[in-house]
JSON list of C-alpha atoms in Angstrom, two decimals:
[
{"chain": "F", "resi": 1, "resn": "UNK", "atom": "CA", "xyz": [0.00, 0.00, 0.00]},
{"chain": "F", "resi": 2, "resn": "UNK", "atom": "CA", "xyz": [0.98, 3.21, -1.09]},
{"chain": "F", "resi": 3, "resn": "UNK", "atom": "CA", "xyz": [-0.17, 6.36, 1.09]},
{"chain": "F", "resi": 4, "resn": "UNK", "atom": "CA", "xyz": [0.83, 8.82, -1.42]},
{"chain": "F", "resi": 5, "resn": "UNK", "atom": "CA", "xyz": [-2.12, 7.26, -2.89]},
{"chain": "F", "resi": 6, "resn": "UNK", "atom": "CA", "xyz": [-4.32, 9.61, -1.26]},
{"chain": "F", "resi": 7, "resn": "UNK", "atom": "CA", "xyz": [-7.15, 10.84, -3.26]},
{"chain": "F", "resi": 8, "resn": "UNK", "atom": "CA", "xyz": [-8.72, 12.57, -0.07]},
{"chain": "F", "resi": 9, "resn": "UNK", "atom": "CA", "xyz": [-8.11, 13.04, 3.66]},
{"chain": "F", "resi": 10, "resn": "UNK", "atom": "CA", "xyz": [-10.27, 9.39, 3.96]},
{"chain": "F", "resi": 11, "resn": "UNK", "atom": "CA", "xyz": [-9.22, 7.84, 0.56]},
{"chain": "F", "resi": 12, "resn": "UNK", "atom": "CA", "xyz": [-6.56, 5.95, -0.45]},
{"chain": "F", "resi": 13, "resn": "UNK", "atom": "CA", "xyz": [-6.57, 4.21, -4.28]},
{"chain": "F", "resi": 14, "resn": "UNK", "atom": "CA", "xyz": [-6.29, -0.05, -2.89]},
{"chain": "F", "resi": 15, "resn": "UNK", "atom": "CA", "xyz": [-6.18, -2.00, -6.31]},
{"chain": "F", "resi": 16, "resn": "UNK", "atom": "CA", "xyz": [-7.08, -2.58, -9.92]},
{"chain": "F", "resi": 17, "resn": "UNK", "atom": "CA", "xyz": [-8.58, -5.61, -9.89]},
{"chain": "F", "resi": 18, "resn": "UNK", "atom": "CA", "xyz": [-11.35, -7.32, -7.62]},
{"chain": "F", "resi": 19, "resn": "UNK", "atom": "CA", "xyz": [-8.75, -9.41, -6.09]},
{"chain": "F", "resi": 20, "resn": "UNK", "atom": "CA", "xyz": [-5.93, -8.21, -3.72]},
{"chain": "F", "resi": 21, "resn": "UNK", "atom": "CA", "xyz": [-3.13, -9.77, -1.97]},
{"chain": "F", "resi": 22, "resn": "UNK", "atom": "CA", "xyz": [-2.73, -9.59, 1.94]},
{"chain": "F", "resi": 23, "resn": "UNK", "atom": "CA", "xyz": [0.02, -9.13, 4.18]},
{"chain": "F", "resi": 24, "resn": "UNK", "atom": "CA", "xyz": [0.36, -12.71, 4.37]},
{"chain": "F", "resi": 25, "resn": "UNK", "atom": "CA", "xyz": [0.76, -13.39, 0.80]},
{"chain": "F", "resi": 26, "resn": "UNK", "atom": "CA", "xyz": [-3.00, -14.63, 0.59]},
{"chain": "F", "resi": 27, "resn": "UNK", "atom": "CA", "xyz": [-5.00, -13.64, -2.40]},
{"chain": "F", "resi": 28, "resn": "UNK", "atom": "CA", "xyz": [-8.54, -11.97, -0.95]},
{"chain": "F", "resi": 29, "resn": "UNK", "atom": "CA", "xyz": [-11.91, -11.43, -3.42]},
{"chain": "F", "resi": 30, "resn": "UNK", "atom": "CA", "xyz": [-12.86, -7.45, -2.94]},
{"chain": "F", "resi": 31, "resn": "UNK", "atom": "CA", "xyz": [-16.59, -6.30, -2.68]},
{"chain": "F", "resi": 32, "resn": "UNK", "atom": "CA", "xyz": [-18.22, -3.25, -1.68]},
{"chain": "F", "resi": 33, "resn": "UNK", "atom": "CA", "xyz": [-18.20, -3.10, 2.09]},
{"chain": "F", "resi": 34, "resn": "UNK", "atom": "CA", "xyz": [-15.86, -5.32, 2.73]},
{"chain": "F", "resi": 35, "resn": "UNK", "atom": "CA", "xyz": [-13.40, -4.83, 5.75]},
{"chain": "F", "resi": 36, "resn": "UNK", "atom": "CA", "xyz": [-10.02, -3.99, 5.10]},
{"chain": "F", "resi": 37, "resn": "UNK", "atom": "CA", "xyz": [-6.52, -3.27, 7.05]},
{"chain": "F", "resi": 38, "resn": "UNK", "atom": "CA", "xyz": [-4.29, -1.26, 5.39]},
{"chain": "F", "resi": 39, "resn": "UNK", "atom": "CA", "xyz": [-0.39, -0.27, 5.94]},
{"chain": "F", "resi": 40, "resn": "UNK", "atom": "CA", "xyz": [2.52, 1.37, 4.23]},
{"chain": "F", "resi": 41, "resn": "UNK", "atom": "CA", "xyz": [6.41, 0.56, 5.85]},
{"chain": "F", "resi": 42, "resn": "UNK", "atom": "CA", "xyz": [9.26, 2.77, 5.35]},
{"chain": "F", "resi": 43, "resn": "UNK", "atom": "CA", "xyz": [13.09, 2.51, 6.21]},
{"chain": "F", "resi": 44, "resn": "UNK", "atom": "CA", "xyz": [15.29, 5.34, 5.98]},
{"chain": "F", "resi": 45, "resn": "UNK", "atom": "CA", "xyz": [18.84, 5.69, 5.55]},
{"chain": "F", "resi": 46, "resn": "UNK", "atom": "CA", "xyz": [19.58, 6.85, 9.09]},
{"chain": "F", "resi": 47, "resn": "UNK", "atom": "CA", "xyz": [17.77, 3.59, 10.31]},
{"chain": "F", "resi": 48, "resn": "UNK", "atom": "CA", "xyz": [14.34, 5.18, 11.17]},
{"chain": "F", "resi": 49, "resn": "UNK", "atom": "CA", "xyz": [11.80, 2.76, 10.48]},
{"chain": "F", "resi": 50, "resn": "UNK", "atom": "CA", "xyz": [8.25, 4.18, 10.23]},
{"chain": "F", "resi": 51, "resn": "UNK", "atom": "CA", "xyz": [4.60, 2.30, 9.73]},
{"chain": "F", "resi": 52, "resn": "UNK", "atom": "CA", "xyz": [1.53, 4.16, 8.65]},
{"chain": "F", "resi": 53, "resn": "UNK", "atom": "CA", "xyz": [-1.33, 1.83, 9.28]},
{"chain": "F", "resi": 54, "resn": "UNK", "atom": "CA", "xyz": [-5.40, 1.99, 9.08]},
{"chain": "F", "resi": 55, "resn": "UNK", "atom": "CA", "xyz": [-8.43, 0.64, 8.89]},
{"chain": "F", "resi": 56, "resn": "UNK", "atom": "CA", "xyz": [-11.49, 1.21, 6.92]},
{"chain": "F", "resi": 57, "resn": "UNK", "atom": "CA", "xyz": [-13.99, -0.57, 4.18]},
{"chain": "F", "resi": 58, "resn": "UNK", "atom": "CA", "xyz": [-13.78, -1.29, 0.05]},
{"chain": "F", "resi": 59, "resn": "UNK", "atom": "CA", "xyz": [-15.73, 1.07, -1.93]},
{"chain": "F", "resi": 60, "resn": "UNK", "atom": "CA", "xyz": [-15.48, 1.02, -6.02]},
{"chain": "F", "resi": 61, "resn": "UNK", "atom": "CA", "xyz": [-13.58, 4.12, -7.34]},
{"chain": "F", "resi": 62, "resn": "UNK", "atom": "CA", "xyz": [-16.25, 6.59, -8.73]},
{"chain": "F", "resi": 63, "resn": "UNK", "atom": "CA", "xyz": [-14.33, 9.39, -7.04]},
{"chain": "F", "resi": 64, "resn": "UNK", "atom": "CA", "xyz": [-12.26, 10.08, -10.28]},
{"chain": "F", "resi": 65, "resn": "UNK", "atom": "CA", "xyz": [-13.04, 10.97, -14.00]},
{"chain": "F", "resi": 66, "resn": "UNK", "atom": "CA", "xyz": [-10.90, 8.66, -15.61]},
{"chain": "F", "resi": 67, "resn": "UNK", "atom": "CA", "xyz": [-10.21, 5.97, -12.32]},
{"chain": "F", "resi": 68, "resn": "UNK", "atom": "CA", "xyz": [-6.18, 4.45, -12.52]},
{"chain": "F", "resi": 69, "resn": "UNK", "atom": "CA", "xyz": [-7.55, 2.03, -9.64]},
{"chain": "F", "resi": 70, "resn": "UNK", "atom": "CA", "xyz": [-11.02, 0.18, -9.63]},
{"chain": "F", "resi": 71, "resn": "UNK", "atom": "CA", "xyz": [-11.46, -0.12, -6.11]},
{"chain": "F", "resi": 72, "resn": "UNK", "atom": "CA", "xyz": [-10.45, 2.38, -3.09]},
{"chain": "F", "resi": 73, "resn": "UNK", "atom": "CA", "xyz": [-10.55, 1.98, 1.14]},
{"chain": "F", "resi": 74, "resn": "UNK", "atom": "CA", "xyz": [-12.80, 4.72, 2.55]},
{"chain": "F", "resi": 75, "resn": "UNK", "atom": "CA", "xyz": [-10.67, 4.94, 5.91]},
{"chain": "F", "resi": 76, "resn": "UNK", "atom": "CA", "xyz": [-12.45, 5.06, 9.15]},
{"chain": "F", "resi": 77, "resn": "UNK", "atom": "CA", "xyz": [-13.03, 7.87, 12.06]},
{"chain": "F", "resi": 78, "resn": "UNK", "atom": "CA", "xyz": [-9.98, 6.56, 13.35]},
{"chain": "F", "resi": 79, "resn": "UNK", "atom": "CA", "xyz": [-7.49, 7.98, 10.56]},
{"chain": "F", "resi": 80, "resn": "UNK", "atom": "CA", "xyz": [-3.88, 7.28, 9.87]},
{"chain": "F", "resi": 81, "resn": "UNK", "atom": "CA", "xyz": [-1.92, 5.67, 12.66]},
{"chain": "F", "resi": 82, "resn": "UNK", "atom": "CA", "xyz": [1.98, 6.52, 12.18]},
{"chain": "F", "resi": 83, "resn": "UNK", "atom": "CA", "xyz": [4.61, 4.68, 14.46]},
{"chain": "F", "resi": 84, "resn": "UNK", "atom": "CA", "xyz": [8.31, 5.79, 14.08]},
{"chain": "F", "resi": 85, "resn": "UNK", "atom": "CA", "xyz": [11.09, 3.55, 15.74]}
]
């Protein structure tokens, strides 16, 4: 996941195609509604590592003219978490 792909302050393009793969490696069908966990991990040269992670639901990409990504996560109340260590 890619948090530059913010389309909004609650938006974030997820995938082209119905089907995504997890954190685990396992391939997982999308549908409108549907749960989803999302995080982006970062390591910089002076050894900071940093996590942006959150939580929110599938919703189909009518948000942009011409969509580059089929499906989007509408991200909770809860935001963006960001952990540096």
């Amino acid at each position: 996941m890619d948090f530059n792909s913010l389309i909004d302050k609650d938006l974030v393009l997820l995938s082209k195609d119905d089907e995504i793969e997890d954190s685990s490696g396992q391939k997982i069908m999308l549908w409108v509604g549907r749960p989803v966990a999302i995080y982006e991990y970062n390591h910089y040269e002076n050894g900071e590592k940093e996590y942006l992670l959150a939580e929110g639901f599938a919703v189909l990409n009518d948000f942009q003219k011409y969509p580059i990504s089929k499906w989007c996560c509408r991200i909770n109340l809860n935001g963006i978490d960001v952990l540096i260590t």
